[in-house]
Amino acid sequence: MAVIGFIGLGHMGGPMSANLVKAGHSVQGFDLIPAALEVADRHGVTTVASAADAAAGADAVITMLPSGKHVLACYDDVLAAAKPGTLLIDSSTVDVADARQAHERAAEAGFGSIDAPVSGGTAGAEAGTLTFMVGGSEEDFRRAEPLLEPMARKVIHCGGPGNGQVTKMCNNLILGASMIAVSEAFVLGERLGLSHQALYDVASISTGQCWALTTNCPVPDLVETSRANHDYEPGFAAALMLKDLRLAASAAEQSGTDAAIGRLATELYQRFNEEGGGDLDFGAIIKSVREHSEQR
Ligand code: NAD
């Protein structure tokens, strides 16, 4: 069993660190928020007073932080405090450029590292069924795999440094755009006298089939797993969808990719966030489609 430093014990990091404890690992956890430390402590995490203390003596350090700037700031302390051979695992969703910078800084200091963002949300974090998308060397991937396993349903090696983040962002571009398309289709159908059920029955077994329709349908009472059935309580919040779409839009611009749908999806989620939808599940974008449709 390993000693694991865990930095960032929030909605995701809290339950993820608890699953590592359940698997028998010794976890040294740090967060800036005392309440997060208290919850982690109740789940058997040894709470410590700084990122450096979390890294000291650890075989691996996992970061689960809001953004790349938080990760890079933490790495200053982590790289100075970690023992030789410590593996650095960043599971936060961050900009690809920040992820690659984190890898470079780790390598310069003599440490192996992977970027390993996740999908599956807080439910997946609690159940230990996250999908990890890993960027880094084959050797570091192999070392990380057994450590990630108690938190994961799948751990997939996506290529070199930063490619975990590239994969996450490309997946969420598909997801954000398809949720908007599914929402527009339901609202268009409503306005032309088509029942939700009829559209669902056909599209769910036809070429319109996708996760946004058949797992998290934006219309309530059609799919058991949908957050629409729970007043759009997330699930995956629209604010986080906007964050991921912005990362994709900025990477598209930097790489010269003509991602027109991605740009538009970012604008529509931004509008929804500005209108107060950020804390709702991202499927609630259907409300915005209805509200912005012409009154006739
Ligand atoms: P969160 O805000 O609940 O947790 C982040 C935690 O990091 C907070 O508790 C905060 O206090 C702590 N923190 C910030 N700076 C710190 C520092 N310097 N040292 C120690 N702790 C620090 O966010 P979350 O929902 O747990 O998300 C974490 C990451 O996972 C984000 O990058 C997010 O995009 C990604 N993610 C979230 C979800 C989701 O459904 N919530 C799904 C997939 C990926």
XYZ file of C-alpha atoms and ligand atoms in Angstrom:
340
model
C 0.000 0.000 0.000
C 1.197 3.487 -0.840
C 1.489 6.811 0.948
C -0.462 9.314 -1.167
C -0.488 13.100 -0.798
C -3.857 14.534 -1.853
C -4.203 18.284 -2.456
C -7.703 19.707 -3.049
C -10.385 17.913 -1.026
C -13.471 19.527 -2.601
C -16.522 18.018 -4.301
C -14.331 15.630 -6.295
C -11.131 15.337 -4.227
C -13.052 14.629 -0.998
C -14.717 11.387 -2.130
C -11.731 10.389 -4.295
C -9.375 10.562 -1.313
C -11.918 8.612 0.785
C -11.874 5.801 -1.807
C -8.074 5.637 -1.624
C -8.327 5.235 2.153
C -10.946 2.475 1.705
C -8.518 0.658 -0.599
C -5.936 0.625 2.211
C -3.666 3.499 1.152
C -2.365 5.991 3.668
C -3.572 9.429 2.491
C -2.128 12.788 3.620
C -4.682 15.396 2.597
C -4.548 19.180 2.354
C -7.110 21.835 1.447
C -7.322 25.564 2.161
C -10.869 25.169 3.531
C -11.134 23.835 7.126
C -14.577 22.254 6.460
C -13.095 20.153 3.613
C -10.334 18.975 5.962
C -12.896 18.002 8.617
C -14.890 15.876 6.173
C -11.714 14.210 4.887
C -10.615 13.505 8.442
C -13.920 11.700 9.094
C -13.166 9.478 6.088
C -9.783 8.421 7.465
C -7.552 10.914 5.615
C -4.653 12.208 7.714
C -5.075 15.950 7.339
C -1.962 18.112 7.146
C -1.233 21.848 7.279
C 0.250 22.532 3.827
C 0.799 21.209 0.308
C 4.441 20.595 1.258
C 3.340 18.411 4.205
C 1.033 16.447 1.889
C 3.966 15.770 -0.457
C 6.559 14.949 2.221
C 7.364 11.229 2.233
C 4.608 10.414 -0.297
C 4.971 7.814 -3.066
C 2.543 9.840 -5.191
C 0.892 13.255 -4.973
C -2.560 13.801 -6.481
C -3.834 17.333 -7.116
C -7.574 17.998 -7.635
C -7.754 21.791 -7.885
C -9.928 24.399 -9.632
C -7.531 25.414 -12.443
C -4.029 25.277 -13.912
C -2.850 28.342 -12.008
C -3.711 26.623 -8.702
C -1.861 23.470 -9.786
C 1.277 25.322 -10.899
C 1.304 27.351 -7.666
C 1.033 24.149 -5.602
C 3.819 22.485 -7.597
C 6.298 25.091 -6.228
C 5.793 23.608 -2.748
C 5.305 20.005 -3.877
C 8.486 19.812 -5.988
C 10.556 21.237 -3.125
C 9.133 18.842 -0.502
C 8.706 15.517 -2.366
C 11.208 12.692 -1.975
C 13.029 11.358 -5.081
C 10.824 8.987 -7.087
C 7.484 10.536 -6.098
C 4.953 10.360 -8.934
C 2.902 13.519 -9.550
C -0.685 13.039 -10.728
C -2.793 16.048 -11.650
C -6.472 15.115 -11.972
C -7.782 18.707 -12.167
C -9.250 19.905 -15.470
C -6.774 22.511 -16.726
C -5.571 24.246 -19.866
C -3.377 21.981 -22.043
C -0.541 24.549 -21.953
C -0.655 24.596 -18.121
C -0.688 20.788 -18.024
C 2.383 20.636 -20.277
C 4.121 23.268 -18.136
C 3.397 21.193 -15.010
C 4.973 18.147 -16.718
C 8.052 20.169 -17.713
C 8.551 21.528 -14.221
C 8.182 18.076 -12.703
C 10.685 16.603 -15.199
C 13.208 19.412 -14.574
C 13.001 18.634 -10.845
C 13.521 14.913 -11.591
C 9.958 13.659 -11.042
C 7.672 11.536 -13.218
C 4.214 12.998 -13.779
C 0.909 12.428 -15.510
C -2.098 14.594 -16.284
C -5.157 12.504 -15.444
C -8.388 14.501 -15.674
C -11.613 12.635 -15.038
C -15.157 12.325 -16.245
C -18.015 10.924 -14.210
C -18.744 13.870 -11.915
C -19.316 13.795 -8.173
C -21.430 10.623 -8.439
C -18.514 8.840 -10.132
C -16.082 10.242 -7.551
C -18.231 8.854 -4.725
C -18.843 5.468 -6.357
C -15.211 5.058 -7.466
C -16.308 4.799 -11.109
C -14.497 7.731 -12.725
C -12.901 7.543 -16.165
C -9.296 8.765 -16.026
C -7.786 10.134 -19.257
C -4.029 9.949 -18.843
C -1.269 11.900 -20.563
C 2.379 11.062 -19.901
C 5.006 8.405 -20.561
C 4.113 4.710 -20.697
C 6.261 4.131 -17.598
C 4.506 6.806 -15.524
C 1.103 5.565 -16.755
C 1.942 2.017 -15.580
C 3.026 3.338 -12.170
C -0.138 5.420 -11.785
C -2.635 2.770 -12.907
C -2.861 0.764 -9.637
C -3.083 3.985 -7.594
C -5.960 5.322 -9.700
C -7.785 1.988 -9.770
C -9.769 2.425 -6.465
C -11.261 5.656 -7.862
C -11.855 4.404 -11.395
C -14.006 2.377 -13.702
C -11.549 2.968 -16.540
C -8.021 4.342 -16.802
C -7.048 5.096 -20.395
C -3.618 6.138 -21.667
C -4.235 8.883 -24.251
C -0.625 9.643 -25.227
C 2.161 11.987 -24.134
C 2.154 14.909 -21.663
C -1.065 16.977 -21.798
C -3.001 14.463 -23.900
C -5.290 13.559 -20.993
C -6.455 17.186 -20.959
C -6.775 17.235 -24.754
C -9.012 14.154 -24.573
C -11.179 15.572 -21.785
C -11.694 18.849 -23.614
C -12.522 17.162 -26.951
C -15.023 14.851 -25.212
C -16.719 17.766 -23.476
C -16.869 19.763 -26.700
C -18.927 16.884 -28.141
C -21.033 16.716 -24.966
C -21.766 20.458 -24.697
C -22.614 20.799 -28.375
C -24.788 17.666 -28.402
C -26.718 18.783 -25.296
C -27.574 22.055 -27.031
C -28.595 20.225 -30.224
C -30.817 17.790 -28.274
C -32.412 20.715 -26.398
C -33.075 22.641 -29.614
C -34.650 19.536 -31.180
C -37.058 19.083 -28.246
C -38.050 22.784 -28.229
C -38.526 22.796 -32.017
C -40.678 19.668 -31.729
C -42.741 21.228 -28.899
C -43.460 24.304 -30.976
C -44.558 22.201 -33.947
C -46.849 19.952 -31.914
C -44.591 16.888 -31.527
C -44.717 15.065 -28.167
C -41.501 14.640 -26.193
C -42.190 10.915 -26.010
C -42.526 10.501 -29.785
C -39.283 12.359 -30.477
C -37.506 10.362 -27.777
C -38.820 7.001 -28.999
C -37.527 7.636 -32.495
C -34.288 9.595 -31.879
C -33.112 7.282 -29.084
C -32.970 4.339 -31.525
C -32.066 6.355 -34.611
C -29.173 8.453 -35.837
C -29.852 11.230 -33.297
C -28.910 8.869 -30.468
C -26.296 10.256 -28.032
C -25.500 10.406 -24.278
C -27.157 13.833 -23.922
C -30.399 12.245 -25.134
C -30.431 8.741 -23.671
C -28.619 9.196 -20.330
C -29.124 12.834 -19.328
C -32.142 13.841 -21.404
C -32.868 17.597 -20.914
C -36.625 16.869 -20.791
C -37.886 15.264 -17.553
C -39.657 11.906 -17.203
C -38.201 10.191 -20.264
C -34.953 8.727 -18.881
C -34.503 7.499 -15.329
C -30.915 8.757 -14.929
C -31.603 12.312 -16.117
C -30.995 15.266 -13.790
C -34.018 16.943 -15.415
C -36.111 14.638 -13.180
C -34.580 16.387 -10.131
C -35.150 20.031 -11.111
C -31.760 19.994 -12.860
C -29.800 19.653 -9.636
C -26.296 18.703 -10.910
C -24.900 16.190 -12.059
C -22.464 18.230 -14.034
C -23.054 21.930 -13.451
C -23.450 24.355 -16.365
C -20.615 26.462 -14.857
C -18.236 23.501 -15.223
C -19.440 22.870 -18.786
C -18.662 26.512 -19.567
C -15.191 26.106 -18.036
C -14.461 23.063 -20.225
C -15.876 24.649 -23.391
C -13.719 27.728 -22.811
C -10.652 25.492 -22.507
C -11.625 23.831 -25.795
C -12.319 27.168 -27.509
C -8.980 28.598 -26.401
C -7.109 25.445 -27.507
C -8.950 25.573 -30.855
C -7.845 29.168 -31.342
C -4.230 28.455 -30.338
C -4.048 25.447 -32.672
C -5.819 27.197 -35.567
C -8.716 24.704 -35.515
C -11.953 25.859 -37.152
C -14.243 24.781 -34.271
C -17.298 26.897 -35.126
C -19.783 24.747 -33.197
C -17.459 24.748 -30.171
C -17.308 28.569 -30.241
C -21.082 28.846 -30.461
C -21.633 26.276 -27.694
C -19.275 28.326 -25.476
C -21.274 31.505 -26.184
C -24.589 29.793 -25.410
C -23.342 28.309 -22.119
C -21.845 31.693 -21.240
C -25.221 33.372 -21.808
C -26.919 30.690 -19.683
C -24.390 31.233 -16.878
C -24.841 35.019 -17.034
C -28.590 34.513 -16.748
C -28.117 32.567 -13.501
C -28.049 28.932 -14.732
C -24.468 28.121 -13.668
C -25.428 26.047 -10.623
C -27.954 23.937 -12.533
C -27.131 20.749 -14.394
C -25.859 21.552 -17.898
C -29.003 19.898 -19.349
C -30.973 22.909 -18.065
C -29.683 24.742 -21.157
C -33.062 23.695 -22.623
C -34.655 26.413 -20.434
C -32.467 28.977 -22.174
C -33.460 27.674 -25.622
C -37.153 28.035 -24.646
C -36.679 31.492 -23.122
C -34.849 32.847 -26.146
C -37.306 31.400 -28.647
C -39.741 33.939 -30.149
C -43.110 34.315 -28.468
C -45.865 33.526 -30.993
P -14.092 22.237 -5.694
O -14.048 23.732 -5.809
O -15.205 21.588 -4.980
O -12.699 21.719 -5.032
C -11.461 22.315 -5.242
C -10.790 22.372 -3.875
O -9.452 22.854 -4.047
C -11.489 23.338 -2.909
O -11.869 22.635 -1.742
C -10.424 24.401 -2.631
O -10.448 24.888 -1.297
C -9.162 23.618 -2.893
N -7.994 24.461 -3.166
C -7.890 25.535 -3.994
N -6.612 26.007 -3.991
C -5.926 25.209 -3.131
C -4.580 25.186 -2.715
N -3.670 26.070 -3.143
N -4.199 24.245 -1.824
C -5.099 23.329 -1.366
N -6.391 23.290 -1.736
C -6.797 24.231 -2.612
O -13.993 21.699 -7.206
P -14.333 20.218 -7.710
O -15.732 20.173 -8.207
O -13.848 19.220 -6.689
O -13.396 20.163 -9.019
C -12.000 19.952 -8.926
C -11.453 19.778 -10.341
O -12.118 18.668 -10.962
C -11.721 20.990 -11.248
O -10.581 21.178 -12.056
C -12.943 20.581 -12.064
O -13.008 21.211 -13.329
C -12.697 19.079 -12.197
N -13.917 18.264 -12.407
C -15.041 18.487 -11.664
C -16.167 17.705 -11.877
C -17.433 17.902 -11.070
O -18.475 17.345 -11.440
N -17.379 18.636 -9.961
C -16.154 16.702 -12.865
C -14.983 16.476 -13.594
C -13.862 17.281 -13.352
